[in-house]
Tab-separated table of C-alpha atoms and ligand atoms in Angstrom:
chain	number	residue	atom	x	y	z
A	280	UNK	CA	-149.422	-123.787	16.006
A	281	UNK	CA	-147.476	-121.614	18.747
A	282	UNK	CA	-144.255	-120.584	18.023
A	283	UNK	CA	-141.725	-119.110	19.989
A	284	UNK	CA	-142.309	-115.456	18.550
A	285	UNK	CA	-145.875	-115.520	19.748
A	286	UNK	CA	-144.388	-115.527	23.278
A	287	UNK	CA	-142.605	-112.078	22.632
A	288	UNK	CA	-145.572	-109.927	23.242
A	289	UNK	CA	-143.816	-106.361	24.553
A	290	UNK	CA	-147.518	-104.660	24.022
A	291	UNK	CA	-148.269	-106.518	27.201
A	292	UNK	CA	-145.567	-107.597	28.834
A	293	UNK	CA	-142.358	-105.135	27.910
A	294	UNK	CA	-139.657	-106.401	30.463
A	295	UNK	CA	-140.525	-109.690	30.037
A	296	UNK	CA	-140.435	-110.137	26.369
A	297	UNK	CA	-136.533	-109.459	26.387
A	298	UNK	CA	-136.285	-112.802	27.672
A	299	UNK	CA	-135.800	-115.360	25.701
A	300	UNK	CA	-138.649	-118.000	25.348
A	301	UNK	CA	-136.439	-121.104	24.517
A	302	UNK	CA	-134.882	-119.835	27.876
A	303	UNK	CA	-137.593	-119.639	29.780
A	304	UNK	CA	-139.449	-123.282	28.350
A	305	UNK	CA	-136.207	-124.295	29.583
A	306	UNK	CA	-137.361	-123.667	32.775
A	307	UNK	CA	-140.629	-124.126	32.737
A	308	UNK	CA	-142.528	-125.563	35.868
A	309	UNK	CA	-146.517	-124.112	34.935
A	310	UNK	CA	-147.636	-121.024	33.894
A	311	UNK	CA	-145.254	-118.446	32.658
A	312	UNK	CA	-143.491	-116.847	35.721
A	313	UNK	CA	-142.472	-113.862	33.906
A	314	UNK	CA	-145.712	-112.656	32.246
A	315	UNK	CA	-147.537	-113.584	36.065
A	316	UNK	CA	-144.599	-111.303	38.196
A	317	UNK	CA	-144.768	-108.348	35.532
A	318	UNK	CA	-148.326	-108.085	36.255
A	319	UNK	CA	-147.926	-108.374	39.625
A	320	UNK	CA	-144.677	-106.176	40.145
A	321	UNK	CA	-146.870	-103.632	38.998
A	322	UNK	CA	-148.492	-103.076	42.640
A	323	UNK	CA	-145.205	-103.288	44.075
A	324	UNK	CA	-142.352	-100.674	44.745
A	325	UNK	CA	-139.438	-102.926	43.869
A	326	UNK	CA	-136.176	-100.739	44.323
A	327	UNK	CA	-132.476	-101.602	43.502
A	328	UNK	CA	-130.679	-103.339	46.592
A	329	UNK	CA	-133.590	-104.392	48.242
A	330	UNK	CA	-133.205	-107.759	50.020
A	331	UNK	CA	-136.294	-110.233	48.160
A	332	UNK	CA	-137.105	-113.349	48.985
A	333	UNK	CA	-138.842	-115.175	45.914
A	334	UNK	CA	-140.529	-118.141	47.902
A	335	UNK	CA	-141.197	-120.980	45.570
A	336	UNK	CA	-138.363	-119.746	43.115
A	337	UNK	CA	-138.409	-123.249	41.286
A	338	UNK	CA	-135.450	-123.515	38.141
A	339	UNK	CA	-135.061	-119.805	39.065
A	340	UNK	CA	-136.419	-117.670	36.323
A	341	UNK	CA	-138.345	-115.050	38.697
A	342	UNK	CA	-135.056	-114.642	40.794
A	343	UNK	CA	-133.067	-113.716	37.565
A	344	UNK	CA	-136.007	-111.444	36.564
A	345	UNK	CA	-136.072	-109.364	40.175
A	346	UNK	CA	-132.518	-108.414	39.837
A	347	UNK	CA	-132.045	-108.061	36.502
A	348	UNK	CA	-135.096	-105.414	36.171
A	349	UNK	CA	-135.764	-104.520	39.429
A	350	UNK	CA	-131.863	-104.882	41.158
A	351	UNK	CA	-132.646	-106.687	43.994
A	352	UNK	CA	-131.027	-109.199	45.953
A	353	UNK	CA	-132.793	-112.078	45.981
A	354	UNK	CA	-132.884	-115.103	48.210
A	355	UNK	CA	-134.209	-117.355	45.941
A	356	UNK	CA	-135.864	-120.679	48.378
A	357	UNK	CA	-136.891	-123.738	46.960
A	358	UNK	CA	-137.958	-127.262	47.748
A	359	UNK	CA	-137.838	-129.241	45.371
A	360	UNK	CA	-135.114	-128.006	43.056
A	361	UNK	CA	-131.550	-128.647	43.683
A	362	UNK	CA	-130.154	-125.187	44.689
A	363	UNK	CA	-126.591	-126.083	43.023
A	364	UNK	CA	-129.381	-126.438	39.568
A	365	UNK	CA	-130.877	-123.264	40.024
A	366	UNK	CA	-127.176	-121.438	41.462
A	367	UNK	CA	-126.083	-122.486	37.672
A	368	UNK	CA	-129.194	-120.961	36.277
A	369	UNK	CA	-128.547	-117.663	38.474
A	370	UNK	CA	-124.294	-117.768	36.942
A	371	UNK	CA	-125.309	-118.509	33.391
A	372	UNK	CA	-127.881	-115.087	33.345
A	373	UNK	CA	-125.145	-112.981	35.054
A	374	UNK	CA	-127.026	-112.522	38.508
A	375	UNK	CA	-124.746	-115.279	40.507
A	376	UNK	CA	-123.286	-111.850	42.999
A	377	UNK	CA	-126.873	-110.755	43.105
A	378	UNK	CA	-128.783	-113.902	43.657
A	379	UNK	CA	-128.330	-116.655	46.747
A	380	UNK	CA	-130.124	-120.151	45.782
A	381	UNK	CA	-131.577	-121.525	49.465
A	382	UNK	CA	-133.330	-125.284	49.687
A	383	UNK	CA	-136.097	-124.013	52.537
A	384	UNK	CA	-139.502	-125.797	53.114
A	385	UNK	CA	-141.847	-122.778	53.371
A	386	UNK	CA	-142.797	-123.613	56.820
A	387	UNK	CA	-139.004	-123.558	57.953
A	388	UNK	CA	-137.600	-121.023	56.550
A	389	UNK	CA	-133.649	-120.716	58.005
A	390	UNK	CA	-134.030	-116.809	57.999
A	391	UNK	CA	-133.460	-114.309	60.076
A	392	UNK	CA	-136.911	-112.105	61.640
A	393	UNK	CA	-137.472	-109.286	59.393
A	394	UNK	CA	-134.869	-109.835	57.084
A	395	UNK	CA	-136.706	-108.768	53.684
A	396	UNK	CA	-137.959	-105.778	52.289
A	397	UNK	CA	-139.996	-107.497	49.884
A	398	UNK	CA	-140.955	-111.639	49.729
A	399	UNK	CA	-142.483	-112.805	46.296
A	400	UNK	CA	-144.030	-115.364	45.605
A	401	UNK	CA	-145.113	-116.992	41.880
A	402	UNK	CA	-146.947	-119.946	41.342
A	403	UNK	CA	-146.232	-121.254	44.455
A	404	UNK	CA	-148.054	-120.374	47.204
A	405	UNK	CA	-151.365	-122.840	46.696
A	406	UNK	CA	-148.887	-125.522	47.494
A	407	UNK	CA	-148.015	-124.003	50.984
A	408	UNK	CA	-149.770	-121.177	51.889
A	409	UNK	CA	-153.457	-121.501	52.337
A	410	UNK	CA	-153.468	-122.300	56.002
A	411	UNK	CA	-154.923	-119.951	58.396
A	412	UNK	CA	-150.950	-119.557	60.238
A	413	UNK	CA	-149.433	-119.123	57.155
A	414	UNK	CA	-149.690	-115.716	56.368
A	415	UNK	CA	-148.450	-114.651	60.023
A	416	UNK	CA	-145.449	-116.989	60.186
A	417	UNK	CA	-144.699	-115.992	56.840
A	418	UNK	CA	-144.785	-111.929	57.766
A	419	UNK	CA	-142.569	-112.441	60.773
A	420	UNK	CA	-139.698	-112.519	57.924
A	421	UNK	CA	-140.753	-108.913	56.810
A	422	UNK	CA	-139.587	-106.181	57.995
A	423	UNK	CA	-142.215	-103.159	59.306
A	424	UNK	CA	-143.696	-101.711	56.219
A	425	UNK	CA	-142.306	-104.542	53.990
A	426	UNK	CA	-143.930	-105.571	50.746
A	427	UNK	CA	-145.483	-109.064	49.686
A	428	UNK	CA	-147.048	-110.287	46.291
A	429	UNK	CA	-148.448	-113.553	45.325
A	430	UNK	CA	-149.537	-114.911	42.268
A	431	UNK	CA	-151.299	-118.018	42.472
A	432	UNK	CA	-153.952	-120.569	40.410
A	433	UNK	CA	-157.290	-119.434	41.310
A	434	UNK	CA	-160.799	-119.547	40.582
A	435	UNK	CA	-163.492	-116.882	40.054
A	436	UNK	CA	-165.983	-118.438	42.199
A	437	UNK	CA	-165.233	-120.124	45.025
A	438	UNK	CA	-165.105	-124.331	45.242
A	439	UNK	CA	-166.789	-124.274	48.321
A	440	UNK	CA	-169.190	-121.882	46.854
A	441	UNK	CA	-169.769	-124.057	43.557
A	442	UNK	CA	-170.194	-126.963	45.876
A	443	UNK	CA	-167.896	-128.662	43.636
A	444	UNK	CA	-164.384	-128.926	41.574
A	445	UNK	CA	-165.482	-128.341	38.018
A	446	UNK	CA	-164.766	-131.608	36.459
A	447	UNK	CA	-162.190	-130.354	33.482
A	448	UNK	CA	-160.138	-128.867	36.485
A	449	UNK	CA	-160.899	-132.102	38.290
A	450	UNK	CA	-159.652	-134.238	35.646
A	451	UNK	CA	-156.395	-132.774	35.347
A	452	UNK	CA	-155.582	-131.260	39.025
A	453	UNK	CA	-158.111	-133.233	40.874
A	454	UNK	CA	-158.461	-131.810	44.659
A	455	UNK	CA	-155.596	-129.484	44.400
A	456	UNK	CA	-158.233	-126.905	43.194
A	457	UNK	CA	-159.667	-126.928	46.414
A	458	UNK	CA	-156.353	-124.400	47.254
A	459	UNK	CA	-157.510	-121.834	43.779
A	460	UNK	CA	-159.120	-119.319	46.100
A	461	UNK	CA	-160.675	-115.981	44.276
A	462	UNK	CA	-158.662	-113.224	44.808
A	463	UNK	CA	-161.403	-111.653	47.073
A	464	UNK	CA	-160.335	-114.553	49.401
A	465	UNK	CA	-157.289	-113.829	49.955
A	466	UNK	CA	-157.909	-110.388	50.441
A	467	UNK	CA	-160.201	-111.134	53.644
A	468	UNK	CA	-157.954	-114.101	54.812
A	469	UNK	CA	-154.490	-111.957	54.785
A	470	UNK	CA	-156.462	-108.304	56.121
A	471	UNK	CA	-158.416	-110.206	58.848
A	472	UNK	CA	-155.009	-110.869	60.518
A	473	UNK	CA	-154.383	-106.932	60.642
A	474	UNK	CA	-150.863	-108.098	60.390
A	475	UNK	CA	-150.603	-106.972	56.749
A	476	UNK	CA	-152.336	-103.987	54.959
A	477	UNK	CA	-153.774	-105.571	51.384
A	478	UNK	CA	-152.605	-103.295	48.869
A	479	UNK	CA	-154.392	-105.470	45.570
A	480	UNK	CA	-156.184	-108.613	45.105
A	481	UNK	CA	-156.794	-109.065	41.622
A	482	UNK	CA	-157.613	-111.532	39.060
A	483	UNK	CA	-155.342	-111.083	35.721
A	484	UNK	CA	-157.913	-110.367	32.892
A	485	UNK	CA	-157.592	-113.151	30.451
A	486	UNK	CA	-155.301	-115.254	32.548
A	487	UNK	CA	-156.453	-118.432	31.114
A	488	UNK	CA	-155.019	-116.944	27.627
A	489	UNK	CA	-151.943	-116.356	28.854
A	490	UNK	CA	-151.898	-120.159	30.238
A	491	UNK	CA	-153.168	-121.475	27.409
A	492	UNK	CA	-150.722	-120.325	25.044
A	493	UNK	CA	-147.931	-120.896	26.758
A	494	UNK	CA	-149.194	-124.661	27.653
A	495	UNK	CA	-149.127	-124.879	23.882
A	496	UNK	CA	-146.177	-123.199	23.340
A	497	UNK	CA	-144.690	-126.094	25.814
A	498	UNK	CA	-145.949	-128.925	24.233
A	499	UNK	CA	-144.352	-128.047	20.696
A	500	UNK	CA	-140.865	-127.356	22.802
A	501	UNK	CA	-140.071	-130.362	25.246
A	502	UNK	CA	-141.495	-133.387	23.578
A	503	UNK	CA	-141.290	-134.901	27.496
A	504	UNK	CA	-144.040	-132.348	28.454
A	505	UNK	CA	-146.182	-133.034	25.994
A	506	UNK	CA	-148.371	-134.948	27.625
A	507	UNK	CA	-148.676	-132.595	30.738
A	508	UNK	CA	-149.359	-129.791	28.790
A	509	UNK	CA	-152.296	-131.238	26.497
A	510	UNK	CA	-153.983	-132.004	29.591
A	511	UNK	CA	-153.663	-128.128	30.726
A	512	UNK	CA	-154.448	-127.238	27.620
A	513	UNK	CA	-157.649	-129.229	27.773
A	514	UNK	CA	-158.530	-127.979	30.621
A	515	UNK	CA	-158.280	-124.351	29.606
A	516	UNK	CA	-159.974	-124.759	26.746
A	517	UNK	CA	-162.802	-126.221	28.178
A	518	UNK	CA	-162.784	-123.309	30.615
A	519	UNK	CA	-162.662	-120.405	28.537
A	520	UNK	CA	-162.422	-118.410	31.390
A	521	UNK	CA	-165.351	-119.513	32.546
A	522	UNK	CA	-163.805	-120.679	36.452
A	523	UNK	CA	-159.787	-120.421	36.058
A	524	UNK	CA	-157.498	-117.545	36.234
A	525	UNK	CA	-154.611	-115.925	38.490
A	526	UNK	CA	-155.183	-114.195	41.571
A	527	UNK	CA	-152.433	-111.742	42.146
A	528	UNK	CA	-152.323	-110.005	45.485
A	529	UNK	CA	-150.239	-107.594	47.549
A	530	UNK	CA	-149.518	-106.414	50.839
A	531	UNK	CA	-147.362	-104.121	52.858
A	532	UNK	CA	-146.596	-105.599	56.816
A	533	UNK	CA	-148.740	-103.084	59.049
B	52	SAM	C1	-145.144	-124.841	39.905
B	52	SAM	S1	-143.548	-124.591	40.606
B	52	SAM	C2	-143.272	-122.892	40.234
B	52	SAM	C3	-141.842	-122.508	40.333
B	52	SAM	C4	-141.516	-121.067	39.949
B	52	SAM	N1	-142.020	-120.103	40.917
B	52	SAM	C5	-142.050	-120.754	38.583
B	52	SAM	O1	-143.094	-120.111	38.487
B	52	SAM	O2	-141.441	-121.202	37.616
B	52	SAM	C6	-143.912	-124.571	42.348
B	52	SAM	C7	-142.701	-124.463	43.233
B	52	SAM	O3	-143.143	-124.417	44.586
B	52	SAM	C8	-142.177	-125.054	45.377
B	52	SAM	N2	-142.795	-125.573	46.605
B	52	SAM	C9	-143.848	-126.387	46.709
B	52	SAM	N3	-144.078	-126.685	48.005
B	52	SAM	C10	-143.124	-126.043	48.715
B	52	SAM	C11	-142.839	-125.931	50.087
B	52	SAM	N4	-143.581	-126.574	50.988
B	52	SAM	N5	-141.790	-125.174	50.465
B	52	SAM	C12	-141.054	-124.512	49.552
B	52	SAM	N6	-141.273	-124.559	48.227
B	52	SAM	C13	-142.303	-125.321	47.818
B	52	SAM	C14	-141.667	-126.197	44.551
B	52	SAM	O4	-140.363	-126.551	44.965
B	52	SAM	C15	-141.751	-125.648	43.138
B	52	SAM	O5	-140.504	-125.250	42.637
């Protein structure tokens, strides 16, 4: 059985293992965000006072994480959460001066041209940003030489290429796997633009670990998720790696 200790793993993932997991299951809405945006920070020059935008920022967990190791000041834009909700998050951690919680639909964002040094993005992006304009529209809100990273669901082959959704993804995500692209992907659909210079496009070795126990680590914590997360974690073990893992990828505006 997971417990809560097995989630503190500072051999991989020292800035986020100060957290606190009950904190984090708290506000949990997939994968962890932490473990995903220390991997991915990692091919990005986050500096104190820069102006982020963390797209997608859900209960608010990656917002509290770029200021409170990186000292940034984050716009953190959501849909569906309630940005009073994730404002009381931002208070409770200590980051309420540092942090601004925004309700923006990624496709109308109320922000100024060039505005950010840096927009991140965890675990949100294959709900929004697959389409062939998204990339530019989203850019416009960088300024020259600004940074972006996205981690997102993917697979290591394409769908189109495998002709097919593997049915253990299809039984628990059904089409949404369609919008899993291989990191390779995204490299050639954000560089054919020429808009953006890709810096990394990555899959996370053994993402589908990571997933897995956290899925379980879930399903022993909120009783209401229980459900939810035996289906992930059916679906992951089934994998093994085999087709699911993270793409994470970075860019710097050209
Ligand atoms: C799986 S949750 C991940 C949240 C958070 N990044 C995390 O990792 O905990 C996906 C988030 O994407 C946001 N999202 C989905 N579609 C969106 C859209 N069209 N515009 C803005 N946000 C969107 C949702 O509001 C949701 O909070």
């Amino acid at each position: 059985m997971t417990v809560l200790n097995d989630l503190v793993r500072p051999d991989r993932y020292p800035r986020s293992s100060r957290y606190d997991p009950a904190w984090l299951l708290d506000l949990d809405m997939g994968p962890n965000p932490l473990w995903l945006l220390e991997d991915l920070a990692q091919n990005l020059d986050l500096r104190p006072g820069m102006r982020v935008l963390d797209l997608g920022s859900g209960k608010g967990a990656t917002s509290v994480f770029l200021a409170r190791e990186y000292g940034a000041e984050v716009v953190a834009a959501d849909w569906w959460i309630a940005p009073e909700d994730a404002a009381a998050v931002f208070a409770e951690a200590g980051v309420g001066d540092q942090v601004r919680a925004v309700r923006a639909e990624a496709h109308a964002l109320p922000f100024e041209e060039e505005s950010f040094d840096a927009i991140v993005s965890v675990d949100a992006f294959e709900y929004f940003g697959t389409a062939d304009g998204y990339l530019p529209y989203l850019a416009r809100f960088l300024r020259p030489g600004g940074q972006l990273g996205m981690a997102t669901p993917a697979m290591t082959r394409e769908v189109r290429q495998l002709g097919e959704i593997p049915r253990h993804i299809k039984a628990v995500v059904g089409w949404e796997a369609i919008a899993w692209h291989t990191a390779e992907w995204w490299r050639f659909h954000w560089e054919i633009t020429e808009l953006v210079e890709v810096t990394s496009a990555r899959l996370q070795p053994d993402a589908w670990q990571d997933w897995l126990l956290w899925a379980q680590a879930g399903a022993g914590h909120q009783p209401g998720s229980r459900s939810a997360n035996e289906a992930v974690i059916d679906m992951l073990t089934a994998d093994g790696g085999e087709f699911l893992s993270f793409a994470l990828v970075t860019a710097r505006k050209s």
